[in-house]
CSV table of N, CA and C in Angstrom, one decimal:
chain,number,residue,atom,x,y,z
A,25,ALA,N,-30.5,49.4,51.3
A,25,ALA,CA,-30.7,48.4,50.4
A,25,ALA,C,-29.4,48.0,49.7
A,26,ASP,N,-29.3,46.7,49.5
A,26,ASP,CA,-28.1,46.1,48.9
A,26,ASP,C,-28.2,46.2,47.4
A,27,VAL,N,-27.4,47.0,46.8
A,27,VAL,CA,-27.4,47.1,45.3
A,27,VAL,C,-26.4,46.2,44.6
A,28,GLY,N,-25.5,45.6,45.4
A,28,GLY,CA,-24.4,44.8,44.8
A,28,GLY,C,-25.0,43.4,44.5
A,29,LEU,N,-24.2,42.6,43.8
A,29,LEU,CA,-24.6,41.2,43.5
A,29,LEU,C,-24.3,40.4,44.7
A,30,SER,N,-25.1,39.3,44.8
A,30,SER,CA,-24.8,38.4,45.9
A,30,SER,C,-23.4,37.7,45.6
A,31,ARG,N,-22.9,37.2,46.7
A,31,ARG,CA,-21.6,36.6,46.6
A,31,ARG,C,-21.6,35.4,45.6
A,32,LYS,N,-22.7,34.6,45.6
A,32,LYS,CA,-22.8,33.5,44.7
A,32,LYS,C,-22.9,34.0,43.2
A,33,GLU,N,-23.6,35.0,43.0
A,33,GLU,CA,-23.7,35.6,41.6
A,33,GLU,C,-22.4,36.1,41.1
A,34,ASN,N,-21.7,36.8,42.0
A,34,ASN,CA,-20.4,37.4,41.7
A,34,ASN,C,-19.4,36.3,41.4
A,35,THR,N,-19.3,35.2,42.1
A,35,THR,CA,-18.4,34.0,41.8
A,35,THR,C,-18.8,33.4,40.5
A,36,ALA,N,-20.1,33.2,40.3
A,36,ALA,CA,-20.5,32.6,39.0
A,36,ALA,C,-20.1,33.5,37.8
A,37,GLY,N,-20.2,34.8,38.0
A,37,GLY,CA,-19.8,35.7,36.9
A,37,GLY,C,-18.3,35.6,36.6
A,38,ARG,N,-17.5,35.5,37.7
A,38,ARG,CA,-16.0,35.4,37.5
A,38,ARG,C,-15.7,34.1,36.8
A,39,LEU,N,-16.3,33.0,37.3
A,39,LEU,CA,-16.0,31.7,36.7
A,39,LEU,C,-16.4,31.7,35.2
A,40,LYS,N,-17.5,32.3,34.8
A,40,LYS,CA,-17.9,32.4,33.5
A,40,LYS,C,-16.9,33.1,32.6
A,41,SER,N,-16.4,34.2,33.2
A,41,SER,CA,-15.4,35.1,32.5
A,41,SER,C,-14.1,34.3,32.3
A,42,VAL,N,-13.7,33.6,33.3
A,42,VAL,CA,-12.5,32.8,33.2
A,42,VAL,C,-12.7,31.7,32.2
A,43,ALA,N,-13.8,31.0,32.2
A,43,ALA,CA,-14.1,29.9,31.2
A,43,ALA,C,-14.1,30.5,29.8
A,44,GLN,N,-14.6,31.7,29.6
A,44,GLN,CA,-14.6,32.3,28.3
A,44,GLN,C,-13.2,32.6,27.8
A,45,GLY,N,-12.4,33.1,28.7
A,45,GLY,CA,-11.0,33.4,28.4
A,45,GLY,C,-10.2,32.1,28.1
A,46,VAL,N,-10.4,31.1,28.8
A,46,VAL,CA,-9.8,29.8,28.5
A,46,VAL,C,-10.2,29.3,27.1
A,47,ALA,N,-11.5,29.3,26.9
A,47,ALA,CA,-12.0,28.9,25.6
A,47,ALA,C,-11.5,29.7,24.4
A,48,LEU,N,-11.4,31.0,24.6
A,48,LEU,CA,-10.8,31.8,23.5
A,48,LEU,C,-9.3,31.5,23.3
A,49,ARG,N,-8.6,31.3,24.4
A,49,ARG,CA,-7.2,31.0,24.2
A,49,ARG,C,-7.0,29.6,23.5
A,50,ALA,N,-7.8,28.6,23.9
A,50,ALA,CA,-7.7,27.3,23.3
A,50,ALA,C,-8.1,27.4,21.8
A,51,ALA,N,-9.1,28.1,21.5
A,51,ALA,CA,-9.5,28.3,20.1
A,51,ALA,C,-8.3,29.0,19.3
A,52,GLY,N,-7.7,29.9,19.9
A,52,GLY,CA,-6.6,30.6,19.3
A,52,GLY,C,-5.4,29.7,19.0
A,53,LEU,N,-5.1,28.8,20.0
A,53,LEU,CA,-4.0,27.8,19.9
A,53,LEU,C,-4.4,26.8,18.8
A,54,ALA,N,-5.6,26.4,18.7
A,54,ALA,CA,-6.0,25.4,17.7
A,54,ALA,C,-5.9,26.0,16.3
A,55,VAL,N,-6.2,27.3,16.1
A,55,VAL,CA,-6.1,28.0,14.9
A,55,VAL,C,-4.6,28.1,14.5
A,56,PHE,N,-3.8,28.5,15.5
A,56,PHE,CA,-2.4,28.7,15.4
A,56,PHE,C,-1.7,27.4,14.9
A,57,PHE,N,-2.0,26.3,15.6
A,57,PHE,CA,-1.3,25.0,15.2
A,57,PHE,C,-1.9,24.5,13.9
A,58,GLY,N,-3.2,24.7,13.6
A,58,GLY,CA,-3.7,24.3,12.4
A,58,GLY,C,-3.1,25.0,11.2
A,59,VAL,N,-2.9,26.3,11.3
A,59,VAL,CA,-2.3,27.1,10.3
A,59,VAL,C,-0.8,26.7,10.2
A,60,GLY,N,-0.1,26.5,11.3
A,60,GLY,CA,1.3,26.0,11.3
A,60,GLY,C,1.4,24.7,10.6
A,61,GLU,N,0.5,23.7,10.8
A,61,GLU,CA,0.6,22.4,10.2
A,61,GLU,C,0.4,22.6,8.7
A,62,ALA,N,-0.5,23.4,8.3
A,62,ALA,CA,-0.8,23.6,6.8
A,62,ALA,C,0.4,24.2,6.2
A,63,VAL,N,1.1,25.1,6.8
A,63,VAL,CA,2.3,25.7,6.2
A,63,VAL,C,3.4,24.7,6.1
A,64,VAL,N,3.6,23.9,7.2
A,64,VAL,CA,4.7,22.9,7.1
A,64,VAL,C,4.4,21.8,6.0
A,65,ARG,N,3.1,21.4,5.9
A,65,ARG,CA,2.8,20.4,4.9
A,65,ARG,C,3.0,21.0,3.5
A,66,ALA,N,2.7,22.3,3.3
A,66,ALA,CA,2.9,23.0,2.0
A,66,ALA,C,4.4,23.1,1.7
A,67,LEU,N,5.2,23.4,2.7
A,67,LEU,CA,6.7,23.6,2.4
A,67,LEU,C,7.4,22.3,2.4
A,68,PHE,N,7.0,21.3,3.2
A,68,PHE,CA,7.7,20.1,3.3
A,68,PHE,C,6.8,18.9,3.0
A,69,PRO,N,6.7,18.5,1.7
A,69,PRO,CA,5.8,17.4,1.3
A,69,PRO,C,6.2,16.1,2.0
A,70,PRO,N,5.3,15.2,2.2
A,70,PRO,CA,5.6,13.9,2.9
A,70,PRO,C,6.7,13.2,2.1
A,71,LEU,N,7.6,12.5,2.9
A,71,LEU,CA,8.6,11.7,2.2
A,71,LEU,C,8.0,10.4,1.7
A,72,VAL,N,8.5,10.0,0.6
A,72,VAL,CA,7.9,8.8,-0.1
A,72,VAL,C,9.0,7.7,0.0
A,73,THR,N,8.5,6.4,0.3
A,73,THR,CA,9.4,5.3,0.3
A,73,THR,C,8.7,4.3,-0.6
A,74,GLU,N,9.4,3.8,-1.6
A,74,GLU,CA,8.9,2.8,-2.6
A,74,GLU,C,9.9,1.7,-2.8
A,75,GLY,N,9.4,0.5,-2.7
A,75,GLY,CA,10.3,-0.7,-2.9
A,75,GLY,C,10.7,-1.3,-1.7
A,76,LYS,N,11.1,-2.6,-1.8
A,76,LYS,CA,11.6,-3.3,-0.6
A,76,LYS,C,13.1,-3.3,-0.6
A,77,TYR,N,13.6,-2.8,0.5
A,77,TYR,CA,15.1,-2.7,0.7
A,77,TYR,C,15.6,-3.4,1.9
A,78,SER,N,14.7,-4.0,2.7
A,78,SER,CA,15.1,-4.7,3.9
A,78,SER,C,14.3,-6.1,4.0
A,79,ARG,N,14.9,-7.0,4.7
A,79,ARG,CA,14.3,-8.3,4.9
A,79,ARG,C,14.7,-8.9,6.2
A,80,TRP,N,13.9,-9.8,6.7
A,80,TRP,CA,14.2,-10.5,8.0
A,80,TRP,C,15.3,-11.5,7.8
A,81,THR,N,16.1,-11.7,8.8
A,81,THR,CA,17.2,-12.7,8.8
A,81,THR,C,17.2,-13.4,10.1
A,82,ASP,N,17.8,-14.5,10.1
A,82,ASP,CA,18.0,-15.3,11.4
A,82,ASP,C,19.2,-14.8,12.2
A,83,GLU,N,19.9,-13.9,11.6
A,83,GLU,CA,21.1,-13.3,12.3
A,83,GLU,C,20.6,-12.5,13.5
A,84,PRO,N,21.4,-12.4,14.6
A,84,PRO,CA,21.0,-11.7,15.8
A,84,PRO,C,20.6,-10.2,15.6
A,85,TYR,N,21.0,-9.6,14.5
A,85,TYR,CA,20.6,-8.2,14.2
A,85,TYR,C,19.2,-8.1,13.7
A,86,GLY,N,18.6,-9.3,13.3
A,86,GLY,CA,17.1,-9.3,13.0
A,86,GLY,C,16.7,-9.0,11.6
A,87,TYR,N,17.3,-8.0,11.0
A,87,TYR,CA,16.9,-7.7,9.6
A,87,TYR,C,18.1,-7.1,8.9
A,88,GLU,N,18.1,-7.1,7.6
A,88,GLU,CA,19.3,-6.6,6.9
A,88,GLU,C,18.7,-6.0,5.6
A,89,MET,N,19.6,-5.3,4.9
A,89,MET,CA,19.1,-4.7,3.6
A,89,MET,C,19.3,-5.7,2.5
A,90,VAL,N,18.4,-5.6,1.5
A,90,VAL,CA,18.4,-6.5,0.3
A,90,VAL,C,19.5,-6.2,-0.6
A,91,PRO,N,20.5,-7.1,-0.9
A,91,PRO,CA,21.6,-6.8,-1.8
A,91,PRO,C,21.0,-6.5,-3.2
A,92,GLY,N,21.5,-5.5,-3.9
A,92,GLY,CA,21.1,-5.1,-5.2
A,92,GLY,C,19.8,-4.4,-5.3
A,93,ALA,N,19.2,-4.0,-4.2
A,93,ALA,CA,17.9,-3.3,-4.3
A,93,ALA,C,18.1,-1.9,-4.8
A,94,LYS,N,17.2,-1.4,-5.6
A,94,LYS,CA,17.2,0.0,-6.1
A,94,LYS,C,15.8,0.5,-5.8
A,95,VAL,N,15.7,1.4,-4.8
A,95,VAL,CA,14.5,1.8,-4.3
A,95,VAL,C,14.4,3.3,-4.0
A,96,ILE,N,13.3,3.8,-3.7
A,96,ILE,CA,13.1,5.2,-3.2
A,96,ILE,C,12.9,5.2,-1.7
A,97,VAL,N,13.8,5.8,-1.0
A,97,VAL,CA,13.8,5.9,0.5
A,97,VAL,C,13.7,7.3,0.9
A,98,SER,N,12.7,7.7,1.6
A,98,SER,CA,12.5,9.1,2.0
A,98,SER,C,12.7,10.1,0.8
A,99,SER,N,12.0,9.7,-0.3
A,99,SER,CA,12.0,10.5,-1.5
A,99,SER,C,13.4,10.6,-2.2
A,100,THR,N,14.3,9.7,-1.9
A,100,THR,CA,15.6,9.8,-2.5
A,100,THR,C,15.9,8.4,-3.1
A,101,GLU,N,16.5,8.4,-4.3
A,101,GLU,CA,16.8,7.1,-4.9
A,101,GLU,C,18.0,6.5,-4.2
A,102,VAL,N,17.9,5.2,-3.9
A,102,VAL,CA,19.0,4.5,-3.2
A,102,VAL,C,19.3,3.2,-3.8
A,103,THR,N,20.6,2.9,-3.9
A,103,THR,CA,21.0,1.6,-4.4
A,103,THR,C,21.8,0.9,-3.3
A,104,ILE,N,21.4,-0.4,-3.1
A,104,ILE,CA,22.1,-1.2,-2.1
A,104,ILE,C,23.0,-2.1,-2.9
A,105,ASN,N,24.3,-2.1,-2.4
A,105,ASN,CA,25.3,-2.9,-3.2
A,105,ASN,C,25.1,-4.4,-3.0
A,106,SER,N,26.0,-5.2,-3.7
A,106,SER,CA,25.8,-6.6,-3.6
A,106,SER,C,26.1,-7.2,-2.3
A,107,MET,N,26.8,-6.4,-1.4
A,107,MET,CA,27.0,-6.9,0.0
A,107,MET,C,25.9,-6.6,0.9
A,108,GLY,N,24.9,-5.8,0.4
A,108,GLY,CA,23.8,-5.4,1.3
A,108,GLY,C,23.9,-4.1,2.0
A,109,PHE,N,24.7,-3.2,1.5
A,109,PHE,CA,24.9,-1.9,2.2
A,109,PHE,C,24.8,-0.8,1.2
A,110,ARG,N,24.4,0.4,1.7
A,110,ARG,CA,24.3,1.6,0.8
A,110,ARG,C,25.8,2.1,0.6
A,111,ASP,N,26.4,1.7,-0.4
A,111,ASP,CA,27.8,2.1,-0.7
A,111,ASP,C,28.1,1.6,-2.1
A,112,GLY,N,29.2,2.0,-2.6
A,112,GLY,CA,29.6,1.5,-3.9
A,112,GLY,C,30.0,0.0,-3.7
A,113,GLU,N,30.3,-0.6,-4.8
A,113,GLU,CA,30.7,-2.0,-4.7
A,113,GLU,C,32.1,-2.1,-4.1
A,114,VAL,N,32.2,-3.0,-3.2
A,114,VAL,CA,33.5,-3.3,-2.5
A,114,VAL,C,33.8,-4.8,-2.5
A,115,THR,N,35.0,-5.1,-2.2
A,115,THR,CA,35.4,-6.5,-2.1
A,115,THR,C,35.7,-6.8,-0.6
A,116,LEU,N,35.5,-8.0,-0.2
A,116,LEU,CA,35.9,-8.4,1.1
A,116,LEU,C,37.4,-8.2,1.3
A,117,ALA,N,38.2,-8.6,0.4
A,117,ALA,CA,39.6,-8.5,0.5
A,117,ALA,C,40.0,-7.0,0.3
A,118,LYS,N,40.7,-6.5,1.3
A,118,LYS,CA,41.2,-5.1,1.2
A,118,LYS,C,42.3,-5.0,0.2
A,119,PRO,N,42.2,-4.1,-0.7
A,119,PRO,CA,43.3,-3.9,-1.7
A,119,PRO,C,44.6,-3.4,-1.0
A,120,PRO,N,45.7,-3.8,-1.6
A,120,PRO,CA,47.0,-3.4,-1.0
A,120,PRO,C,47.1,-1.9,-0.8
A,121,ASN,N,47.8,-1.4,0.2
A,121,ASN,CA,48.1,0.0,0.4
A,121,ASN,C,46.8,0.8,0.6
A,122,THR,N,45.8,0.1,1.3
A,122,THR,CA,44.5,0.8,1.5
A,122,THR,C,44.2,0.9,3.0
A,123,LEU,N,43.8,2.1,3.4
A,123,LEU,CA,43.3,2.2,4.8
A,123,LEU,C,41.8,2.1,4.7
A,124,ARG,N,41.2,1.1,5.4
A,124,ARG,CA,39.8,0.8,5.3
A,124,ARG,C,39.1,1.2,6.6
A,125,VAL,N,38.2,2.1,6.5
A,125,VAL,CA,37.4,2.6,7.7
A,125,VAL,C,36.0,2.1,7.6
A,126,LEU,N,35.5,1.5,8.6
A,126,LEU,CA,34.2,0.9,8.6
A,126,LEU,C,33.3,1.8,9.5
A,127,VAL,N,32.1,2.2,9.0
A,127,VAL,CA,31.2,3.0,9.8
A,127,VAL,C,29.9,2.3,10.0
A,128,LEU,N,29.6,2.1,11.3
A,128,LEU,CA,28.3,1.5,11.7
A,128,LEU,C,27.3,2.5,12.2
A,129,GLY,N,26.1,2.2,12.1
A,129,GLY,CA,25.1,3.2,12.6
A,129,GLY,C,23.7,2.9,12.1
A,130,ASN,N,22.8,3.8,12.3
A,130,ASN,CA,21.4,3.7,11.9
A,130,ASN,C,21.1,4.6,10.7
A,131,SER,N,19.9,5.1,10.6
A,131,SER,CA,19.6,5.9,9.4
A,131,SER,C,20.4,7.1,9.2
A,132,HIS,N,21.0,7.6,10.2
A,132,HIS,CA,21.9,8.8,10.0
A,132,HIS,C,23.2,8.4,9.2
A,133,VAL,N,23.7,7.3,9.6
A,133,VAL,CA,24.9,6.8,8.8
A,133,VAL,C,24.5,6.3,7.4
A,134,PHE,N,23.3,5.6,7.3
A,134,PHE,CA,22.8,5.2,6.1
A,134,PHE,C,22.6,6.3,5.1
A,135,GLY,N,22.2,7.5,5.6
A,135,GLY,CA,22.0,8.7,4.8
A,135,GLY,C,20.6,8.8,4.4
A,136,GLU,N,19.6,8.6,5.3
A,136,GLU,CA,18.2,8.7,5.0
A,136,GLU,C,17.9,10.1,4.4
A,137,GLY,N,17.3,10.1,3.2
A,137,GLY,CA,16.8,11.4,2.6
A,137,GLY,C,18.0,12.1,1.9
A,138,VAL,N,19.2,11.5,1.9
A,138,VAL,CA,20.3,12.2,1.3
A,138,VAL,C,20.8,11.5,0.0
A,139,ARG,N,21.0,12.4,-1.0
A,139,ARG,CA,21.5,11.9,-2.3
A,139,ARG,C,22.8,11.1,-2.1
A,140,GLU,N,23.1,10.2,-3.0
A,140,GLU,CA,24.3,9.3,-2.9
A,140,GLU,C,25.6,10.1,-2.7
A,141,ASP,N,25.7,11.2,-3.5
A,141,ASP,CA,26.9,12.0,-3.4
A,141,ASP,C,27.0,12.9,-2.2
A,142,GLN,N,26.0,12.9,-1.3
A,142,GLN,CA,26.0,13.7,-0.1
A,142,GLN,C,26.0,12.9,1.2
A,143,VAL,N,26.1,11.5,1.1
A,143,VAL,CA,26.2,10.7,2.3
A,143,VAL,C,27.5,10.9,2.9
A,144,PHE,N,27.5,11.1,4.3
A,144,PHE,CA,28.7,11.6,4.9
A,144,PHE,C,29.9,10.6,4.8
A,145,THR,N,29.6,9.3,4.7
A,145,THR,CA,30.8,8.4,4.6
A,145,THR,C,31.5,8.6,3.3
A,146,GLY,N,30.8,8.9,2.2
A,146,GLY,CA,31.5,9.2,0.9
A,146,GLY,C,32.3,10.5,1.0
A,147,LEU,N,31.7,11.5,1.7
A,147,LEU,CA,32.4,12.8,1.9
A,147,LEU,C,33.6,12.6,2.7
A,148,LEU,N,33.5,11.8,3.8
A,148,LEU,CA,34.7,11.5,4.6
A,148,LEU,C,35.8,10.8,3.8
A,149,GLU,N,35.4,9.9,3.0
A,149,GLU,CA,36.4,9.2,2.1
A,149,GLU,C,37.1,10.1,1.3
A,150,LYS,N,36.4,11.1,0.7
A,150,LYS,CA,37.1,12.1,-0.2
A,150,LYS,C,38.1,12.9,0.6
A,151,LYS,N,37.7,13.4,1.8
A,151,LYS,CA,38.5,14.2,2.7
A,151,LYS,C,39.8,13.4,3.1
A,152,LEU,N,39.6,12.1,3.5
A,152,LEU,CA,40.8,11.3,3.9
A,152,LEU,C,41.7,11.0,2.7
A,153,GLU,N,41.1,10.8,1.5
A,153,GLU,CA,41.9,10.6,0.3
A,153,GLU,C,42.8,11.8,0.0
A,154,THR,N,42.2,13.0,0.1
A,154,THR,CA,42.9,14.2,-0.1
A,154,THR,C,44.0,14.4,0.9
A,155,ALA,N,43.7,14.1,2.2
A,155,ALA,CA,44.7,14.2,3.3
A,155,ALA,C,45.8,13.2,3.1
A,156,ALA,N,45.5,12.0,2.5
A,156,ALA,CA,46.6,11.0,2.3
A,156,ALA,C,47.6,11.5,1.2
A,157,ASP,N,47.2,12.4,0.4
A,157,ASP,CA,48.0,13.1,-0.6
A,157,ASP,C,48.9,12.1,-1.4
A,158,GLY,N,48.2,11.0,-1.9
A,158,GLY,CA,48.9,10.1,-2.8
A,158,GLY,C,49.6,9.0,-2.0
A,159,GLY,N,49.5,9.0,-0.6
A,159,GLY,CA,50.2,8.0,0.2
A,159,GLY,C,49.4,6.7,0.4
A,160,GLY,N,48.5,6.5,-0.5
A,160,GLY,CA,47.7,5.2,-0.4
A,160,GLY,C,46.2,5.5,-0.6
A,161,THR,N,45.4,4.5,-0.6
A,161,THR,CA,44.0,4.6,-0.9
A,161,THR,C,43.2,4.5,0.4
A,162,VAL,N,42.1,5.2,0.4
A,162,VAL,CA,41.3,5.2,1.6
A,162,VAL,C,39.9,4.7,1.2
A,163,GLU,N,39.3,3.8,1.9
A,163,GLU,CA,38.0,3.3,1.7
A,163,GLU,C,37.2,3.5,3.0
A,164,VAL,N,36.1,4.2,2.9
A,164,VAL,CA,35.2,4.3,4.0
A,164,VAL,C,33.9,3.6,3.7
A,165,LEU,N,33.7,2.5,4.4
A,165,LEU,CA,32.5,1.6,4.1
A,165,LEU,C,31.3,2.0,5.0
A,166,ASN,N,30.2,2.2,4.4
A,166,ASN,CA,29.0,2.6,5.0
A,166,ASN,C,28.1,1.3,5.4
A,167,LEU,N,28.1,0.9,6.6
A,167,LEU,CA,27.4,-0.2,7.1
A,167,LEU,C,26.1,0.2,7.9
A,168,GLY,N,25.7,1.4,7.7
A,168,GLY,CA,24.5,1.9,8.4
A,168,GLY,C,23.2,1.3,7.9
A,169,VAL,N,22.4,0.9,8.9
A,169,VAL,CA,21.1,0.3,8.6
A,169,VAL,C,20.0,1.0,9.4
A,170,PHE,N,18.9,1.4,8.7
A,170,PHE,CA,17.8,2.0,9.3
A,170,PHE,C,17.4,1.3,10.6
A,171,GLY,N,17.2,2.1,11.7
A,171,GLY,CA,16.6,1.5,12.9
A,171,GLY,C,17.5,0.7,13.8
A,172,TYR,N,18.8,0.5,13.4
A,172,TYR,CA,19.7,-0.4,14.2
A,172,TYR,C,20.0,0.4,15.5
A,173,ARG,N,20.1,-0.4,16.5
A,173,ARG,CA,20.6,0.1,17.8
A,173,ARG,C,22.0,-0.5,18.1
A,174,THR,N,22.6,-0.1,19.1
A,174,THR,CA,24.0,-0.5,19.4
A,174,THR,C,24.2,-2.0,19.4
A,175,ALA,N,23.3,-2.7,20.0
A,175,ALA,CA,23.4,-4.2,20.1
A,175,ALA,C,23.4,-4.8,18.7
A,176,GLN,N,22.5,-4.3,17.8
A,176,GLN,CA,22.5,-4.8,16.4
A,176,GLN,C,23.7,-4.4,15.7
A,177,GLU,N,24.3,-3.2,15.9
A,177,GLU,CA,25.5,-2.8,15.2
A,177,GLU,C,26.7,-3.7,15.7
A,178,VAL,N,26.7,-4.0,17.0
A,178,VAL,CA,27.8,-4.9,17.4
A,178,VAL,C,27.7,-6.3,16.8
A,179,HIS,N,26.5,-6.8,16.7
A,179,HIS,CA,26.3,-8.1,16.0
A,179,HIS,C,26.7,-8.0,14.5
A,180,LEU,N,26.3,-6.9,13.9
A,180,LEU,CA,26.7,-6.7,12.5
A,180,LEU,C,28.2,-6.6,12.3
A,181,LEU,N,28.8,-5.9,13.2
A,181,LEU,CA,30.3,-5.8,13.1
A,181,LEU,C,30.9,-7.2,13.3
A,182,GLU,N,30.5,-8.0,14.3
A,182,GLU,CA,31.0,-9.3,14.5
A,182,GLU,C,30.8,-10.3,13.4
A,183,ARG,N,29.5,-10.3,12.9
A,183,ARG,CA,29.1,-11.3,11.8
A,183,ARG,C,29.6,-10.9,10.4
A,184,ARG,N,29.6,-9.6,10.1
A,184,ARG,CA,29.9,-9.2,8.7
A,184,ARG,C,31.0,-8.2,8.6
A,185,GLY,N,31.0,-7.2,9.5
A,185,GLY,CA,31.9,-6.1,9.4
A,185,GLY,C,33.4,-6.4,9.4
A,186,LEU,N,33.7,-7.3,10.3
A,186,LEU,CA,35.1,-7.7,10.5
A,186,LEU,C,35.7,-8.5,9.3
A,187,GLU,N,34.8,-9.1,8.5
A,187,GLU,CA,35.2,-9.7,7.2
A,187,GLU,C,35.8,-8.8,6.3
A,188,PHE,N,35.5,-7.5,6.4
A,188,PHE,CA,36.1,-6.5,5.5
A,188,PHE,C,37.5,-6.1,5.9
A,189,ASP,N,38.0,-6.6,7.0
A,189,ASP,CA,39.4,-6.4,7.5
A,189,ASP,C,39.6,-4.8,7.7
A,190,PRO,N,38.7,-4.2,8.4
A,190,PRO,CA,38.9,-2.7,8.6
A,190,PRO,C,40.1,-2.4,9.5
A,191,ASP,N,40.7,-1.2,9.2
A,191,ASP,CA,41.7,-0.7,10.0
A,191,ASP,C,41.2,0.2,11.1
A,192,VAL,N,40.0,0.8,10.8
A,192,VAL,CA,39.4,1.7,11.8
A,192,VAL,C,37.9,1.3,11.9
C-alpha cells in the first residue's frame, strides 16, 4: 500500500508553503518600510515653500526669480535682490580693484534649504577675500536658479551674467 502523498498533492503542498513564505516576507517588508517612513517623517518634517519667487519670462531661459521677493523656500527665509538673484545687492558696474566671480547653477548654487549665511557662494567670497589679504575686493555673485539646466544657464550668462563684467 502506498502511504505517501500523490505527486500532485506533494507539489500543491510545496507551492502553498512557498506562497506562504512569499506572503510573510512581503508583509514583513511592508511593515519595515511603513515604520521607516514614519520615522523619517517624524525626524524630517516636510519642507515648506511660501510666496512667489519666480515668474515666466520671454527670455530663452523660460523663467526667472522675482526681484525683491522675500519668501520661505524649503523652510528657509530667502530674499531675492533687486537684480533677481539670491545674493546681496550688487551693481552692474564692477567696483575698482575688484575680482568678480560669477556662479551659475540650479538649486544647489541657489542654496535651497540653506540659511543666507551658509550659501556656498557667500562662504567662497569670504575665503577668497581672506586669501586676497588686502590686495583687493572679491565679489562672488550667486546667479543660481531652481531647476535650471545647462542650456538655461548659458542663456542666463549671455543675457544677464556678462553685464556684471565677471573676471571668472
